[in-house]
Coordinates of C-alpha atoms and ligand atoms in Angstrom, one line a residue:
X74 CA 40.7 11.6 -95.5
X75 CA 38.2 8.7 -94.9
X76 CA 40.9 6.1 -93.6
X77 CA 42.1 6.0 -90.2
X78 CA 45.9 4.4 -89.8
X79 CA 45.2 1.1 -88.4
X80 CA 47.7 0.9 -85.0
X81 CA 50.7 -1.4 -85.1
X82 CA 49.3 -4.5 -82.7
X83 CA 52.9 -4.6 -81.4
X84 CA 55.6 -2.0 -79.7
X85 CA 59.3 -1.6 -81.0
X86 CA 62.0 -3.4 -78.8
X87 CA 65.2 -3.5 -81.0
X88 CA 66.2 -0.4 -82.6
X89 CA 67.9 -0.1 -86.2
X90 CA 69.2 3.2 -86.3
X91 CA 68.8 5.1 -89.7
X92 CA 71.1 7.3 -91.5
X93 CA 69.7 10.3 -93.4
X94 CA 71.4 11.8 -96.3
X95 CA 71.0 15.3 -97.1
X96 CA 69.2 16.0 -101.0
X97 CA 72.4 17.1 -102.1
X98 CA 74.4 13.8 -100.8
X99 CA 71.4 11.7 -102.6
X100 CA 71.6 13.2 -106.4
X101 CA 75.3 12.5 -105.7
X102 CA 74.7 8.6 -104.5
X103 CA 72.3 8.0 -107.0
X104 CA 74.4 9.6 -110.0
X105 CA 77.5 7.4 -108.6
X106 CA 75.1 4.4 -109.0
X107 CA 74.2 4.9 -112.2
X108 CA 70.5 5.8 -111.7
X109 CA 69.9 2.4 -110.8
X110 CA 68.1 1.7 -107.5
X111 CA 69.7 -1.6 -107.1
X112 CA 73.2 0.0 -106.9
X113 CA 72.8 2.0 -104.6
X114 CA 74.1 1.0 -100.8
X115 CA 71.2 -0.1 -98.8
X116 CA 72.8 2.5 -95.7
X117 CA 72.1 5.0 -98.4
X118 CA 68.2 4.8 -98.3
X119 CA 66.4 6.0 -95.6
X120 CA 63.3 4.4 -96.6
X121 CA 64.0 1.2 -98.4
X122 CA 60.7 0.0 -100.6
X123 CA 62.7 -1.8 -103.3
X124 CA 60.7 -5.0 -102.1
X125 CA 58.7 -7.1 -99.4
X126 CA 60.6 -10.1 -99.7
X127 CA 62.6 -11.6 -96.5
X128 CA 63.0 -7.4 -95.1
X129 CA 60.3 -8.3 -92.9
X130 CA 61.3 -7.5 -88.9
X131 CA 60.9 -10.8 -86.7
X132 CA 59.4 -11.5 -83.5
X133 CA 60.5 -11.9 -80.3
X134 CA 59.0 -15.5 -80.6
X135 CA 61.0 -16.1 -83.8
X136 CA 64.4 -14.6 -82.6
X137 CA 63.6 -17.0 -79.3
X138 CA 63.2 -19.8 -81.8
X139 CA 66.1 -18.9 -83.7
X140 CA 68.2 -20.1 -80.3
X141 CA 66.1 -23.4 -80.0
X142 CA 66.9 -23.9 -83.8
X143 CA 68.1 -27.6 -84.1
X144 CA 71.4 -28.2 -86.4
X145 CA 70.7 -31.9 -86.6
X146 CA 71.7 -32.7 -90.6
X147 CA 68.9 -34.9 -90.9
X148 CA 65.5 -35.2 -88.3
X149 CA 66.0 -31.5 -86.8
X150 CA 63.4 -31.5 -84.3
X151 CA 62.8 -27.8 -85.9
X152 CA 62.0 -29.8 -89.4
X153 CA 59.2 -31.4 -87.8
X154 CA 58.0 -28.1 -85.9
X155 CA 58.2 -26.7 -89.6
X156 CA 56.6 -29.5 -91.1
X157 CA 53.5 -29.7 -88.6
X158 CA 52.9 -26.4 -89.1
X159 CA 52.7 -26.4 -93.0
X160 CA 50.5 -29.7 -92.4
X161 CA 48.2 -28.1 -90.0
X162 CA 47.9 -24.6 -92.0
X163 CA 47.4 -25.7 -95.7
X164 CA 45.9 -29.8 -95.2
X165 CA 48.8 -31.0 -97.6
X166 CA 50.3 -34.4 -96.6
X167 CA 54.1 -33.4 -97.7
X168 CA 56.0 -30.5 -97.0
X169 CA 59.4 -30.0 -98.3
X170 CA 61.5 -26.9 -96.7
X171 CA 63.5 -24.6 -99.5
X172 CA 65.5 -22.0 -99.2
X173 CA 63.7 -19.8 -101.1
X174 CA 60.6 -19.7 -103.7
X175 CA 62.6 -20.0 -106.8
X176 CA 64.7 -22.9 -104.7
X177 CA 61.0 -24.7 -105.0
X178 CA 60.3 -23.6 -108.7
X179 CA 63.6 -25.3 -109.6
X180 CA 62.9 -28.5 -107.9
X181 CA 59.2 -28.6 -109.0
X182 CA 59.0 -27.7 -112.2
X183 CA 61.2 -29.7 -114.0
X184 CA 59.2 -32.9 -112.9
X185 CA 56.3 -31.2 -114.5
X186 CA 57.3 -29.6 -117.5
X187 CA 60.0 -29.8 -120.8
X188 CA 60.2 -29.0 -124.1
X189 CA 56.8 -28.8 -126.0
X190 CA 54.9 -27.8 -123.0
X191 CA 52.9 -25.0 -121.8
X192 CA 52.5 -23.6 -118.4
X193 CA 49.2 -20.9 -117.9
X194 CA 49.0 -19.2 -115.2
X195 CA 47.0 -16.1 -113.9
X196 CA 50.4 -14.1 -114.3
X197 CA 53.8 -15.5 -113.7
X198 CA 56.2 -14.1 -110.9
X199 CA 59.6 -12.7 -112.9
X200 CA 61.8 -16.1 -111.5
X201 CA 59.0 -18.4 -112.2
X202 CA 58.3 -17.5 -115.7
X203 CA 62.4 -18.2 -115.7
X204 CA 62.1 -21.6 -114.1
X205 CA 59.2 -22.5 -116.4
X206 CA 61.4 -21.6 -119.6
X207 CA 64.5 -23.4 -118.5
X208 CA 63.1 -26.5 -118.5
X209 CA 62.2 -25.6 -122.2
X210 CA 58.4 -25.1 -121.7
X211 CA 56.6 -22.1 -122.1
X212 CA 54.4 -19.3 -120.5
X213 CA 50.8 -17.8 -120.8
X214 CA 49.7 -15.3 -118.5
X215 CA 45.9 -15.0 -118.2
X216 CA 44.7 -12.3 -116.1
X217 CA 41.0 -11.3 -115.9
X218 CA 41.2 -7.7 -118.5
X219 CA 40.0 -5.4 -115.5
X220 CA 43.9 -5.7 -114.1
X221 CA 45.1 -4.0 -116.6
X222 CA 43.1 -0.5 -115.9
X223 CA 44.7 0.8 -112.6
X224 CA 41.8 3.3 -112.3
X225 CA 39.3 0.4 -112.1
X226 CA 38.3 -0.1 -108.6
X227 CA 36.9 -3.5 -108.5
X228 CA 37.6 -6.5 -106.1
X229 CA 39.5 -9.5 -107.4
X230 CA 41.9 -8.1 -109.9
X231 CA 44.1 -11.3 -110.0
X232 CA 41.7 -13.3 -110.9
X233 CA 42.5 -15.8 -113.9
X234 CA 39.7 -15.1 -116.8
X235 CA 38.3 -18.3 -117.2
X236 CA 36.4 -18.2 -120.5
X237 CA 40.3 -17.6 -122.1
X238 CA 42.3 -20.0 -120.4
X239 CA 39.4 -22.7 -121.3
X240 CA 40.0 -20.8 -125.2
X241 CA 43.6 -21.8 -124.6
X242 CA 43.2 -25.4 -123.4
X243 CA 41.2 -26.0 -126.5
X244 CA 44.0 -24.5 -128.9
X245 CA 46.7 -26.1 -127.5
X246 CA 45.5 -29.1 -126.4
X247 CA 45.1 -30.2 -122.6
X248 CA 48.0 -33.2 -122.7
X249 CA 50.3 -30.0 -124.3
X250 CA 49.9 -28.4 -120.8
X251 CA 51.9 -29.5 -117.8
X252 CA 50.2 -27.0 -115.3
X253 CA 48.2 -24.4 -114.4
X254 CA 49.7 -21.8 -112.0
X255 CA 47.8 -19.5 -109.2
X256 CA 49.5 -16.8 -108.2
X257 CA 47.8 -15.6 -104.6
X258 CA 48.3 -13.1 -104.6
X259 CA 48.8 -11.7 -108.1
X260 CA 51.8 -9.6 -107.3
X261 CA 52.9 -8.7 -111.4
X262 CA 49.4 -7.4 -111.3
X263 CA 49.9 -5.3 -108.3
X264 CA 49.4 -7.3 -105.7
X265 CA 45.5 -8.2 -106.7
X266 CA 44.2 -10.8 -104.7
X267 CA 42.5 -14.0 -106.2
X268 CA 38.8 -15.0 -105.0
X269 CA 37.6 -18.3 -103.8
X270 CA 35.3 -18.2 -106.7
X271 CA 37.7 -17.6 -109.6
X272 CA 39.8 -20.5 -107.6
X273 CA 36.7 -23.0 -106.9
X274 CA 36.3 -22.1 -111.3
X275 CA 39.9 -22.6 -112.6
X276 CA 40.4 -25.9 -110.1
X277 CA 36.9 -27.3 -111.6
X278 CA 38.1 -26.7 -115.3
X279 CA 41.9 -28.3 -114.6
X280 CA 40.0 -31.2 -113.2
X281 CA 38.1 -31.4 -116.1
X282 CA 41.2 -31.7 -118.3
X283 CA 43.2 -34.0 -115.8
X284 CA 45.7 -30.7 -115.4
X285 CA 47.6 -30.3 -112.6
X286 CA 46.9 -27.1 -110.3
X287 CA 49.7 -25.8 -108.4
X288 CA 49.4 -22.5 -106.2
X289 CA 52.4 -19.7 -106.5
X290 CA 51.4 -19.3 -102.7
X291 CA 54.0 -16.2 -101.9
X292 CA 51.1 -13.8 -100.2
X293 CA 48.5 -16.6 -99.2
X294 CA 47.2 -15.0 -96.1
X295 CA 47.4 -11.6 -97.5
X296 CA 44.9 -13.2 -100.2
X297 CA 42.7 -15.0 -97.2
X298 CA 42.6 -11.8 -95.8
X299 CA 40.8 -10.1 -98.9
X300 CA 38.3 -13.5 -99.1
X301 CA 37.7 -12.8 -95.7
X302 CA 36.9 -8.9 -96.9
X303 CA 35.4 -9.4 -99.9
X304 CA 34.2 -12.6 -100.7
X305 CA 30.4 -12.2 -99.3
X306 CA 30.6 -15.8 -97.8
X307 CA 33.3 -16.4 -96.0
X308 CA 32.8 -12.7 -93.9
X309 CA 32.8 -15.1 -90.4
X310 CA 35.3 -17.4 -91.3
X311 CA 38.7 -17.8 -90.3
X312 CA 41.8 -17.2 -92.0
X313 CA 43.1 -21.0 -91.5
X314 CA 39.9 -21.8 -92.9
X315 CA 39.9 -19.7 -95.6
X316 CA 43.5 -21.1 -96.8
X317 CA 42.6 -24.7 -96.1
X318 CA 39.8 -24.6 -98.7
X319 CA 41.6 -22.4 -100.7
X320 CA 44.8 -25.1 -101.0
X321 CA 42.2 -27.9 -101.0
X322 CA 41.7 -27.1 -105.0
X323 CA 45.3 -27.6 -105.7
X324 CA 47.5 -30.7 -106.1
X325 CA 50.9 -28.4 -105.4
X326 CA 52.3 -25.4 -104.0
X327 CA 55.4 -23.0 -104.4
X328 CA 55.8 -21.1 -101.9
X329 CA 58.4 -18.1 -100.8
X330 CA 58.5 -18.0 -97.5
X331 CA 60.0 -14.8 -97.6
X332 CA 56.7 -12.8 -97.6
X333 CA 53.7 -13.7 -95.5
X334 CA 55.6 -16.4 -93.2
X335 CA 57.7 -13.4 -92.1
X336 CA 61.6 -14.6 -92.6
X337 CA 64.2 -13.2 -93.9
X338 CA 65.1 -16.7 -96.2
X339 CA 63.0 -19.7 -96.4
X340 CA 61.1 -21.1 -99.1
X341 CA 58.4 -24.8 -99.2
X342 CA 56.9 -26.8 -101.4
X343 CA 53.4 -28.6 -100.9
X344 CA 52.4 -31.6 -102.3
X345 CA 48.6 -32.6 -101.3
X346 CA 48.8 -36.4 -101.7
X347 CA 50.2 -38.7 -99.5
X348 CA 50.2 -41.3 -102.7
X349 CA 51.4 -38.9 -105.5
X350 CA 54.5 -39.8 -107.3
X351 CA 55.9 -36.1 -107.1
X352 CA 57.0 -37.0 -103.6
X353 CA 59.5 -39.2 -103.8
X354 CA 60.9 -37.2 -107.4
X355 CA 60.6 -33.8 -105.1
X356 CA 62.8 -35.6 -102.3
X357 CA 65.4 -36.5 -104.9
X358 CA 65.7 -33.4 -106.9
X359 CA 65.8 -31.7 -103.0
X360 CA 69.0 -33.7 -102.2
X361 CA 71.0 -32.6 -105.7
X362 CA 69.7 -28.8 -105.7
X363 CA 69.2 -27.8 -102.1
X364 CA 70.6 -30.4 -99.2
X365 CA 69.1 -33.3 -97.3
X366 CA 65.2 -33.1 -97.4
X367 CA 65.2 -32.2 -93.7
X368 CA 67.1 -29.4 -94.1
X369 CA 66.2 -28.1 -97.6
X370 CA 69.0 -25.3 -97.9
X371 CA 68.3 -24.2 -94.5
X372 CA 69.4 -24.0 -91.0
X373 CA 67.7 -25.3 -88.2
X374 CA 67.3 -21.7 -86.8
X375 CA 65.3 -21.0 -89.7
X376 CA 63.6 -23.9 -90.2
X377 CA 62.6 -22.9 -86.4
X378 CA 61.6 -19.2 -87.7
X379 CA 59.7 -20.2 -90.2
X380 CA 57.3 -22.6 -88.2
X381 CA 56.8 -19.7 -85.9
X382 CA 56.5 -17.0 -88.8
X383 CA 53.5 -19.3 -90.5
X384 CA 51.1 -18.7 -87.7
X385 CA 52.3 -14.8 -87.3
X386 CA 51.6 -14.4 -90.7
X387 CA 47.9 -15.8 -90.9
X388 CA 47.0 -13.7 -87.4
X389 CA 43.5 -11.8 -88.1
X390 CA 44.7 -8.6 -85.9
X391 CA 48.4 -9.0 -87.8
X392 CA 46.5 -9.3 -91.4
X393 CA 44.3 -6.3 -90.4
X394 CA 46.8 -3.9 -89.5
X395 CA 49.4 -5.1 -92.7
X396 CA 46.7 -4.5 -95.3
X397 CA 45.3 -1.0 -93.3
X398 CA 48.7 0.5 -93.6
X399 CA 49.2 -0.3 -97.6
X400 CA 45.3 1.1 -97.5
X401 CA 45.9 4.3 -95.1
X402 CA 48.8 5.2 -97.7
X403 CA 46.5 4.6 -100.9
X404 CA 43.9 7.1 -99.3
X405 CA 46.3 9.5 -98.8
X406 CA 47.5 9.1 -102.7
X407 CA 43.9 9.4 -103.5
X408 CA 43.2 12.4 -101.6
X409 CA 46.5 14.0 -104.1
X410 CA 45.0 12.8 -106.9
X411 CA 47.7 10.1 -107.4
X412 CA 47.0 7.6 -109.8
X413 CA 48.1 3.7 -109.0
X414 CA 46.8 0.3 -109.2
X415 CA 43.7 0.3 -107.4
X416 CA 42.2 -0.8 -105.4
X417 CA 45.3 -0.9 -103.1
X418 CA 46.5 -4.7 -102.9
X419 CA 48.1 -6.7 -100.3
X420 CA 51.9 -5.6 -100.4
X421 CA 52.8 -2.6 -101.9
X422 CA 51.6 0.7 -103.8
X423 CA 52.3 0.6 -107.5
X424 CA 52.1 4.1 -108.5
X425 CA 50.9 5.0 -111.9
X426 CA 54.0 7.0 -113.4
X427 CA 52.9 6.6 -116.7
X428 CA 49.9 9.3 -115.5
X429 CA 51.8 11.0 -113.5
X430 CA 54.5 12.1 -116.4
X431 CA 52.2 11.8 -119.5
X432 CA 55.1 13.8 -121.0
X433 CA 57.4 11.0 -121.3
X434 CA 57.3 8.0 -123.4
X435 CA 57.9 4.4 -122.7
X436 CA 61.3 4.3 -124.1
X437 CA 62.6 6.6 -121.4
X438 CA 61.0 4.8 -118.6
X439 CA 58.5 6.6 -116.5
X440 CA 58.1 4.3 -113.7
X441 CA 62.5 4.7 -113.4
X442 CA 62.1 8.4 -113.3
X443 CA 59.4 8.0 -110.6
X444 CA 61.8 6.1 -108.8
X445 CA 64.5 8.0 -108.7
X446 CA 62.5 11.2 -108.2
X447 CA 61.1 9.5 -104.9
X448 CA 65.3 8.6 -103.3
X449 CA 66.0 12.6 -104.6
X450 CA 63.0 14.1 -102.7
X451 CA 62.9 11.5 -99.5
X452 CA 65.8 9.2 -99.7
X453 CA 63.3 6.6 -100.4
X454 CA 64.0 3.3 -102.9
X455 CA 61.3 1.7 -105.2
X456 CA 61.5 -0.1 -108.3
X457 CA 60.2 0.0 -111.8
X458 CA 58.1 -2.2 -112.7
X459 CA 57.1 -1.2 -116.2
X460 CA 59.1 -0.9 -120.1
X461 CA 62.6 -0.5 -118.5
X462 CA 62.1 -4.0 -116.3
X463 CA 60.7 -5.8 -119.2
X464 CA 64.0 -5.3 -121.8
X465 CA 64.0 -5.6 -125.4
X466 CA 62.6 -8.3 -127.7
X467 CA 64.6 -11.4 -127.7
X468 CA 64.2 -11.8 -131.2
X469 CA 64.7 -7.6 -132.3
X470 CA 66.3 -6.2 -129.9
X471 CA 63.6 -3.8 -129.7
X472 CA 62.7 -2.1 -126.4
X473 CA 59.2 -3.7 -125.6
X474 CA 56.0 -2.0 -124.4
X475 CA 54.9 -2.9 -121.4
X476 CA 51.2 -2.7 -119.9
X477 CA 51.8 -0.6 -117.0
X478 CA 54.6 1.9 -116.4
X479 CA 54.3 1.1 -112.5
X480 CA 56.6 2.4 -110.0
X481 CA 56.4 0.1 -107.1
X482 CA 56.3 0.5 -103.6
X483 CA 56.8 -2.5 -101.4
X484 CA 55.8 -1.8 -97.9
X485 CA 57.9 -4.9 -95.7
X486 CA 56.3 -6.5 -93.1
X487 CA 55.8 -4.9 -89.8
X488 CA 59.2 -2.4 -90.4
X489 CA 57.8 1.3 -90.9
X490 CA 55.6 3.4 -88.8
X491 CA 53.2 5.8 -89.9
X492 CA 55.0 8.7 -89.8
X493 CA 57.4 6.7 -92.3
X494 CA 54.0 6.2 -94.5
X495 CA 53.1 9.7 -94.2
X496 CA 57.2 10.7 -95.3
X497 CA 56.2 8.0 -98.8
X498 CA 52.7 9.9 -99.2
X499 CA 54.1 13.2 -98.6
X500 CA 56.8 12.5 -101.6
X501 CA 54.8 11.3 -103.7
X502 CA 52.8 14.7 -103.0
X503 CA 56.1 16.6 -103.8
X504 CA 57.1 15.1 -106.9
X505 CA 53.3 15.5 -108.5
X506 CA 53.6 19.1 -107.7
X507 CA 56.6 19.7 -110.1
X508 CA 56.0 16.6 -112.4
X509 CA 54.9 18.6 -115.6
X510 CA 58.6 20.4 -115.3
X511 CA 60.2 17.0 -115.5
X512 CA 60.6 16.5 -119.6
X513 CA 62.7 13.7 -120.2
X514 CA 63.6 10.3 -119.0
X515 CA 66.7 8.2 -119.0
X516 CA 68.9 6.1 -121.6
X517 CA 70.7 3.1 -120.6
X518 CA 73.9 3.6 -121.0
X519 CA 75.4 -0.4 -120.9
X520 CA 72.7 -3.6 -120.4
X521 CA 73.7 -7.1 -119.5
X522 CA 71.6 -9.5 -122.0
X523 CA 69.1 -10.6 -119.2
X524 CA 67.7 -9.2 -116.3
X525 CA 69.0 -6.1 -117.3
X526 CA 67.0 -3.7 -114.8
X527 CA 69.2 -5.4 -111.6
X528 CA 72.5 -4.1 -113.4
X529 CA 71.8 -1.8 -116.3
X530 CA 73.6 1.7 -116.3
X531 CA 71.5 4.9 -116.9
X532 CA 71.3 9.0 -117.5
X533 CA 69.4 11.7 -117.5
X534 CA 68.3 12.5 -121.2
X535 CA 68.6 16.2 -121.3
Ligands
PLP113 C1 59.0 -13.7 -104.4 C2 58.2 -14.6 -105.3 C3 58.7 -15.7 -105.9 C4 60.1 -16.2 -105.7 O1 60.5 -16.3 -104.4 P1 62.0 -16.0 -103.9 O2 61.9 -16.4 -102.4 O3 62.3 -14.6 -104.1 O4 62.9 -16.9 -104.6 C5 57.8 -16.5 -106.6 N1 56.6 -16.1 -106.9 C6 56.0 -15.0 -106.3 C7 54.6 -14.6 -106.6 C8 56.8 -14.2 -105.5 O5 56.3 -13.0 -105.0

């Protein structure tokens, strides 16, 4: 194997203690949960992958900061610390503290969009394709065609294809559409980081149109990172500076601080102009949804995390290590022959199942069997991501296709070691072996109307 396991640039000082279920106690959890991942006790997975979002391990710094937090209703010194910070990182004039992404989408979007409307982006996260639709507008994802190959290893597979989305502006009229949405990076497309190019290209064309540009800005560093990488010209320059120029394009953000500013709740919104309207409108719809717009849904303590988090989470030795260790457990996938999205992107592996059990068809859900193969052999929990997440037709009821039958890994931020990445290779490894005896998938068994892969009720076709 070419890829050396980048050390952690940190030492373990409080312990969580795991509990590990024997194979046979396993099938018999997940059975009682209906072979559905997100029924199962978290205590019941040793290795828990289900997602990246607010399981990230805080530091000392933060937990230090979660004592100075400041409970003040309104004026918190630890808004202001918060508030700096977001100032000083991205070079917006307002910053508005949420409690989480979708907190932002809600408060955002409906000053944007309605009825009649259309929102493109280079894919939409699941919650803000929702928050898009509830205000009565509607979505169009736009991602460059190489994202939808997982075998083809090119940089940049987030990227919005620009020669469409200036297709779709044409069709539909630019007044028709109340925004353009960057998702950095693109994590329905695996993860895949979006270049300063493609960004510098889609700002320039919603300029053109007098559309506004807001950023989806859940894994920003991890995408500054891949600039930094990949992007020829910005090899010797630093992540702030990378993000500055990267938000300098936009007129708004969304952000969940959940994922690169290393919480376990938090959320912000960015507006870049001191004199734009959306400020005082953002304020307003703030005080209805989520509190006073010091506070934004938060405590103080984590107002306090979160403006320590920011600059954790854009550290070059931090970035280096985060990205080696979703990249040390690609390699070993590659040395099995394991097919996923590739190349690996910023926070998780999403495993080809569909390749991995040709044998079974889309309607009985390769990326759940995957899933549930991987808590049977390891006691490990991942998601779908593929036909069983996407449900049925709105209008048929038919079970829809999706592109990719992707069982995802999502590796959380500074939680597991590498022997924990060698116990996810080394499953995955397992499972491959014996995939051609596996025949048959699952049936849902009971589906709420929406949503249905958080709830839905499963078994084993035999
Ligand atoms: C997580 C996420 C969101 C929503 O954020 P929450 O904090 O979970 O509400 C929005 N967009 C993207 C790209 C995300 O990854």
């Amino acid at each position: 194997m070419a890829i050396k396991y980048i050390p952690e640039p940190f030492r373990i000082k409080s312990v969580e203690p795991l509990k590990i279920l024997s194979k046979e106690e396993r099938i018999q959890k997940i059975k009682e949960a209906k072979y559905n991942l997100f029924l199962l006790k978290g205590e019941d997975c040793y290795i828990d992958l289900l997602t990246d979002s607010g399981t990230n391990a805080m530091s000392q710094d933060q937990w230090a900061g979660v004592m100075r937090g400041d409970e003040a209703y309104a004026g918190a010194s630890s808004y202001y610390k918060l508030i700096e910070a977001g100032k000083d990182i991205f070079n917006y004039d307002y910053i508005q503290p949420v409690h989480q992404g979708r907190a932002g989408e809600k408060v955002l979007f409906p000053l944007l969009l309605g009825a009649g409307k259309l929102a493109i982006s280079n894919m939409f996260f699941d919650t803000t394709r929702a928050h898009v639709e509830l205000t009565g507008a509607r979505c169009i994802d736009c991602v460059v065609e190489a994202a939808k190959d997982p075998a083809r290893r090119i940089p940049f597979k987030g990227n919005m294809d620009v020669e469409r989305l200036e297709r779709l502006i044409g069709e539909h009229g630019a007044e028709n559409i109340g925004m353009i949405v960057m998702t950095i990076t693109n994590n329905s497309a695996g993860g895949q980081p979006v270049s300063m190019k493609n960004m510098r290209d889609v700002a320039a064309i919603a300029k053109k149109h007098h559309i506004l540009l807001n950023i989806d800005a859940a894994r920003y560093a991890e995408n500054a990172y891949f600039v930094q990488r990949d992007e020829a010209e910005y090899k010797n320059k630093s992540i702030k500076d990378i993000i500055r120029e990267m938000f300098s394009y936009a007129d708004t953000f969304t952000m969940s601080a959940k994922k690169d500013a290393i919480v376990n709740m938090g959320g912000l919104i960015g507006v870049k102009d001191a004199s734009s309207p959306l400020i005082i409108k953002t304020k307003a719809n703030c005080i209805c949804y989520e509190g006073f717009f010091t506070y934004g849904g938060l405590s103080g303590r984590d107002l306090e995390a979160m403006a320590i988090g920011l600059y954790e989470g854009i550290d070059n030795d931090y970035l280096r290590y985060r990205i080696g260790q979703i990249e040390y457990l690609a390699a070993r996938l590659d040395d099995a022959g394991i097919g996923y999205q590739s190349p690996a992107g910023g926070h998780g592996i999403f495993v080809d199942a569909a390749a991995m059990f040709p044998q079974i068809p889309y309607t009985e859900y390769p990326g759940q069997v995957l899933a549930v193969e991987l808590y049977k052999e390891a006691g490990i929990r991942s998601c779908d991501i593929g036909s069983y997440m996407l449900g049925n037709d709105p209008d048929t009821g038919k079970q829809l296709h999706a592109d990719f039958e992707f069982t995802r890994l999502a590796i959380p931020r500074r939680v597991y070691t590498q022997a924990h990445t060698d116990v996810m290779a080394d499953a995955l490894v397992e499972i491959k072996k014996r995939a051609s005896q596996i025949r048959r998938g699952y049936r849902i068994t009971w589906e709420p109307p929406i949503l249905r892969h958080f709830q839905a009720h499963l078994e084993p076709i035999c």
